[in-house]
mmCIF file of C-alpha atoms and ligand atoms in Angstrom:
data_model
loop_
_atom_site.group_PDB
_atom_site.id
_atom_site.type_symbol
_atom_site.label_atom_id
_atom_site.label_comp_id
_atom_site.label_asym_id
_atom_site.label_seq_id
_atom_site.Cartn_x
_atom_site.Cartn_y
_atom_site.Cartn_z
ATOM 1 C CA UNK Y 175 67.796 108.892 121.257
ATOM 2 C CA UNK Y 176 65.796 106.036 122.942
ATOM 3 C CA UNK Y 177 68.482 104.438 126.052
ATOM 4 C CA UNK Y 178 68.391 101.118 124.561
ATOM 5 C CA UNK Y 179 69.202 102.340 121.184
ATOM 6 C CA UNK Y 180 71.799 104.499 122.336
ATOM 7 C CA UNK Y 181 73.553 101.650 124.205
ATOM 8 C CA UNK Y 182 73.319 99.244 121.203
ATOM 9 C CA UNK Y 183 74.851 101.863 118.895
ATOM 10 C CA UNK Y 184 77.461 102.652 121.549
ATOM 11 C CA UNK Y 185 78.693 98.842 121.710
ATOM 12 C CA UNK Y 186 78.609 98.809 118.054
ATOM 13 C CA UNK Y 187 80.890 101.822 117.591
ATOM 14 C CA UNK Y 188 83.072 100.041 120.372
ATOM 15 C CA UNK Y 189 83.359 97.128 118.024
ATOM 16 C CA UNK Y 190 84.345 99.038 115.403
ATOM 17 C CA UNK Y 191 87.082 101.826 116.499
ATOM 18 C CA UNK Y 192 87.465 101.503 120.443
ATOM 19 C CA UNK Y 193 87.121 104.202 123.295
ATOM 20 C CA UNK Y 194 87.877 106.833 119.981
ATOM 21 C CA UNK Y 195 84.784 105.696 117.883
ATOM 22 C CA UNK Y 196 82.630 106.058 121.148
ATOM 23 C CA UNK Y 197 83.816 109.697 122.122
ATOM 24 C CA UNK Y 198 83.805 111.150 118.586
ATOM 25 C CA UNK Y 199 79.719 109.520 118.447
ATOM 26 C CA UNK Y 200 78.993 110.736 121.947
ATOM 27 C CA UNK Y 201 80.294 114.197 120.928
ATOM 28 C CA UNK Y 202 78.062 114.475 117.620
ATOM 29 C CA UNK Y 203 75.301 113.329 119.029
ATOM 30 C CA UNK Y 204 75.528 116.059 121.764
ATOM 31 C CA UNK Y 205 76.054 118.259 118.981
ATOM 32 C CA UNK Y 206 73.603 117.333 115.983
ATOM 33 C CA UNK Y 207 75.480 118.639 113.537
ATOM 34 C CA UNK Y 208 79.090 118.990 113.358
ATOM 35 C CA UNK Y 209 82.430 119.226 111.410
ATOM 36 C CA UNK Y 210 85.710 116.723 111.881
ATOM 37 C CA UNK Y 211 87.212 119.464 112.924
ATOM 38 C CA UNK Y 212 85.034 120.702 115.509
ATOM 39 C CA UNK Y 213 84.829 117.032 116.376
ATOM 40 C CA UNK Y 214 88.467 116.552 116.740
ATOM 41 C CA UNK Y 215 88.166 119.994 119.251
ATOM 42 C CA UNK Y 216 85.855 118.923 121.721
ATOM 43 C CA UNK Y 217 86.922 115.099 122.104
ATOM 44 C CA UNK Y 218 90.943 116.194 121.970
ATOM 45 C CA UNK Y 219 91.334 113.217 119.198
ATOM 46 C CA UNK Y 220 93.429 114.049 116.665
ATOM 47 C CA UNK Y 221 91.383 115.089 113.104
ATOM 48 C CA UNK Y 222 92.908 111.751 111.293
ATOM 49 C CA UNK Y 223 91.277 109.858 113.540
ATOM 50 C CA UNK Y 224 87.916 111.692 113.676
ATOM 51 C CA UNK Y 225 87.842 111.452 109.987
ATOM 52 C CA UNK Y 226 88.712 107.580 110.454
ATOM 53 C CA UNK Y 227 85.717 107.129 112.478
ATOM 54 C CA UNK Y 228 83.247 109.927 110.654
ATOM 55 C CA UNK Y 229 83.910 107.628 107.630
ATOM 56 C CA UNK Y 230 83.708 104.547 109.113
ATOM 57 C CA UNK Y 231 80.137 105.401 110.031
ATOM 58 C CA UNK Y 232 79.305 106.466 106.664
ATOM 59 C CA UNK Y 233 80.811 103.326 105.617
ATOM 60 C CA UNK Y 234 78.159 101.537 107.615
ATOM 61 C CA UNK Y 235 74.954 103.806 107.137
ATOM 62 C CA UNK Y 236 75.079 105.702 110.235
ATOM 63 C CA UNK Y 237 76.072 108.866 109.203
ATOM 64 C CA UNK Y 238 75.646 111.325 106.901
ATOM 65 C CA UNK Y 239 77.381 114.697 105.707
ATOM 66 C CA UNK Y 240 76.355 118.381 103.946
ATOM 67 C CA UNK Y 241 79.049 119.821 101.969
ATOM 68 C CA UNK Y 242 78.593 123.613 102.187
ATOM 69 C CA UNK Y 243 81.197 125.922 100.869
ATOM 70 C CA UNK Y 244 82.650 128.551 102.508
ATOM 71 C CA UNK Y 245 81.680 131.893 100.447
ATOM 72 C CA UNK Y 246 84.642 134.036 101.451
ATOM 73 C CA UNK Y 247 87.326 131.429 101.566
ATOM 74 C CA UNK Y 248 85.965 129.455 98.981
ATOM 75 C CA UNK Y 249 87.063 125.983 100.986
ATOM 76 C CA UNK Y 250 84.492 122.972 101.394
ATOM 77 C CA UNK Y 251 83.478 122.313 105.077
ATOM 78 C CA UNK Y 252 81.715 118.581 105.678
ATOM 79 C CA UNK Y 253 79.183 118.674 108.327
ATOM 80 C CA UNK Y 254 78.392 115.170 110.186
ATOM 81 C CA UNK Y 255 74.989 114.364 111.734
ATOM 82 C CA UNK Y 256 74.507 110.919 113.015
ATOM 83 C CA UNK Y 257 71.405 108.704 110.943
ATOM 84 C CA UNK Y 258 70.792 105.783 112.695
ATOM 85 C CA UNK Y 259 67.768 104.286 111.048
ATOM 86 C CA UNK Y 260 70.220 101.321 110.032
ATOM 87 C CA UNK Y 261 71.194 100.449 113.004
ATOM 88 C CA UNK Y 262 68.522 97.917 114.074
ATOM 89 C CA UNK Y 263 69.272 95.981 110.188
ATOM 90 C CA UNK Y 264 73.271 96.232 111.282
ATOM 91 C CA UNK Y 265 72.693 94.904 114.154
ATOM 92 C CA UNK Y 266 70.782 91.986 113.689
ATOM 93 C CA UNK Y 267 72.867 90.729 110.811
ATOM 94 C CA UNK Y 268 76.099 91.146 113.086
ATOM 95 C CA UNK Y 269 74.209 88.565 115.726
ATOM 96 C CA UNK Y 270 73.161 86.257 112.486
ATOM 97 C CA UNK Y 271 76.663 86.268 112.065
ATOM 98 C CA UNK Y 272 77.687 85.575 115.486
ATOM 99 C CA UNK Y 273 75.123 82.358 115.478
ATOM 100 C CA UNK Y 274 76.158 81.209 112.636
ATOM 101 C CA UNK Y 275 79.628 80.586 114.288
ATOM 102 C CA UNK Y 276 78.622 79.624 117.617
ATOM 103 C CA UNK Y 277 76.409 77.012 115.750
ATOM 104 C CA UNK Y 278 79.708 76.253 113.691
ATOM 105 C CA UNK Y 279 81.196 75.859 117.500
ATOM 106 C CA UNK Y 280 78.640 73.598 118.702
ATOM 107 C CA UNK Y 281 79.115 70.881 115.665
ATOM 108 C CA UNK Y 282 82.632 70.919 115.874
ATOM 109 C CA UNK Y 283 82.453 70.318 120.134
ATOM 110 C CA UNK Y 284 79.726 67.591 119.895
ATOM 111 C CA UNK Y 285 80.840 66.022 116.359
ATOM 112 C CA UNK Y 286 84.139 64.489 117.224
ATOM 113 C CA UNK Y 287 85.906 63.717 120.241
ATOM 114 C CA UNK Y 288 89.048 65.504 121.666
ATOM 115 C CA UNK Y 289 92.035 65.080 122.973
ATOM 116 C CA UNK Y 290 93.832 67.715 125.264
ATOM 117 C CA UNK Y 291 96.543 68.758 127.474
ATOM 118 C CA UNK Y 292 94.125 70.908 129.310
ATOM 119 C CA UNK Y 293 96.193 73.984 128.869
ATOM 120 C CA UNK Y 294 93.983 76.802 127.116
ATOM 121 C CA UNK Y 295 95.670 77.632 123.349
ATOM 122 C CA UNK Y 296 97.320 74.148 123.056
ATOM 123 C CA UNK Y 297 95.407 71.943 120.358
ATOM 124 C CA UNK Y 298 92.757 69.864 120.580
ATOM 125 C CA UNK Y 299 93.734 66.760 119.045
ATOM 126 C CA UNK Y 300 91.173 64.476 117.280
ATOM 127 C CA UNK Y 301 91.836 60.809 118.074
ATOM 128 C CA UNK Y 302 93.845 60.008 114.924
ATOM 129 C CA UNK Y 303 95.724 63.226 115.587
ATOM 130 C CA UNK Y 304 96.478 61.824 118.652
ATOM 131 C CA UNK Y 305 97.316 58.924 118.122
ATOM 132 C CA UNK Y 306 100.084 60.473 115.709
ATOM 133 C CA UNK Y 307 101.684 61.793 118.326
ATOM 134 C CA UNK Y 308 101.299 59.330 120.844
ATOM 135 C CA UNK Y 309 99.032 61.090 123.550
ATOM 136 C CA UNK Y 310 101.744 64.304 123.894
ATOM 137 C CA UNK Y 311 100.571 67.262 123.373
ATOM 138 C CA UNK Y 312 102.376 68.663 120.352
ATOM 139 C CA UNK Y 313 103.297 72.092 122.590
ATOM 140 C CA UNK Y 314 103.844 71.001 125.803
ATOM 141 C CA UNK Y 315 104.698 67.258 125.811
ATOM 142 C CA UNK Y 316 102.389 66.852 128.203
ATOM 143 C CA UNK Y 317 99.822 63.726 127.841
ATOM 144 C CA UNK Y 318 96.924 64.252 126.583
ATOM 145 C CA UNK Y 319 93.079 62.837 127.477
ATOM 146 C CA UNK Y 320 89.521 62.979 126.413
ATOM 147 C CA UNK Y 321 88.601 66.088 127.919
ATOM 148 C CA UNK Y 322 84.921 66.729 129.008
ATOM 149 C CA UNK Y 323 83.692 69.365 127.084
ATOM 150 C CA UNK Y 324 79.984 69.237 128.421
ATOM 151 C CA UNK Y 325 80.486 72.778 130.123
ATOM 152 C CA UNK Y 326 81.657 74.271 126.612
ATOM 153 C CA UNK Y 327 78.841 72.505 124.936
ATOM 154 C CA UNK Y 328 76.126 73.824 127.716
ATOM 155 C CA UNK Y 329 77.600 77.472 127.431
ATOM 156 C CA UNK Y 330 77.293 77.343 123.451
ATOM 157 C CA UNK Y 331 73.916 75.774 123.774
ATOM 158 C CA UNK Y 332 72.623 78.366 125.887
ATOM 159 C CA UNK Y 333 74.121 81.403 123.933
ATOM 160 C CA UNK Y 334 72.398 79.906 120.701
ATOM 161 C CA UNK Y 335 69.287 79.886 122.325
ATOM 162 C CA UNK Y 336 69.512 82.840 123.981
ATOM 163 C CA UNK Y 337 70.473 85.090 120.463
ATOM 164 C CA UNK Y 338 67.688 82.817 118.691
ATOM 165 C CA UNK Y 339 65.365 84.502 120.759
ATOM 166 C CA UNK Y 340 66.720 87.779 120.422
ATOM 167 C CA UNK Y 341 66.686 87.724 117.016
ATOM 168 C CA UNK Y 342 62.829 85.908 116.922
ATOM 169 C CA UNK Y 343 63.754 82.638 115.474
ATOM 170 C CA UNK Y 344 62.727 81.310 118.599
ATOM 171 C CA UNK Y 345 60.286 81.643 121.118
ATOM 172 C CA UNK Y 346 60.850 82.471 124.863
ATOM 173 C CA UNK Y 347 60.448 78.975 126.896
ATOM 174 C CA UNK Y 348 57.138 79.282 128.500
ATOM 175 C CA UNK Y 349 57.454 79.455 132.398
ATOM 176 C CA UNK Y 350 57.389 75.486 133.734
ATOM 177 C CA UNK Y 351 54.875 74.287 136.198
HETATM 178 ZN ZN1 ZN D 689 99.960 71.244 126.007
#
């Protein structure tokens, strides 16, 4: 597997299950083809949680199973491989996604003007709001101001732009004279 791609799929299954989803991809991968169990051997994760992940990638189109039954015992065994032709599709609509909220973000910083306490997690009061309750922050009873949000606004700005490109809605700024 290509480094980049390997990286991007390795975020991804961080996203999804943690430090588990990671090791139980790493492990298949290194193997090609592979049962939970097997899986759940080599990684020391418990089978549950193998499964957990095994299906979670199913769930999403990276992986894929054989059923092949066992001719003495008779049981089903479910071998894994990793497919990961989806993964470029996944993860583009997860960053359409992510602009779409950071663009949501954006309007709701530069659309109205707040008031604060300036502690991170209280409310952000619009001026009605604070005017309800008199300039106190509703948590701390502190007073509250028009807080400069220009930083926030810059960061946002720039992260738009910079998954726009990514994603080819927009076109790298051309080096400036
Ligand atoms: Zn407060």
């Amino acid at each position: 597997m290509a480094r980049r791609k390997n990286k991007e799929l390795m975020e991804l299954a961080m996203d999804m299950g943690g430090e588990e989803a990671v090791e139980v991809i790493k492990a298949l991968e290194k193997k090609g083809e592979a049962t939970d169990e097997e899986l759940a051997e080599v990684t020391e994760i418990r089978v549950n949680t193998v499964r957990k992940v095994l299906y979670m990638l199913y769930d999403q189109g990276l992986a894929e199973f054989k059923r092949i039954r066992d001719k003495e015992t008779g049981w089903y065994y479910y071998y894994w491989h990793l497919d990961i032709k989806r993964l470029p599709e996944i993860l583009r609509s997860k960053k359409m996604a992510e602009l779409k909220k950071l663009k949501e973000m954006l309007e709701e910083e530069t659309g109205e003007i707040y008031y604060w306490c300036g502690t991170p997690g209280h409310p952000k009061l619009t001026f009605d709001e604070a005017m309800e309750y008199e300039f106190q922050c509703p948590i701390c009873g502190e007073m509250i101001m028009q807080y400069d949000n220009t930083q926030i606004v810059e960061e946002l700005k720039r992260r738009i732009e910079e998954l726009e490109i990514e994603l080819g809605l927009k076109k790298k700024p051309g080096k400036r004279k």
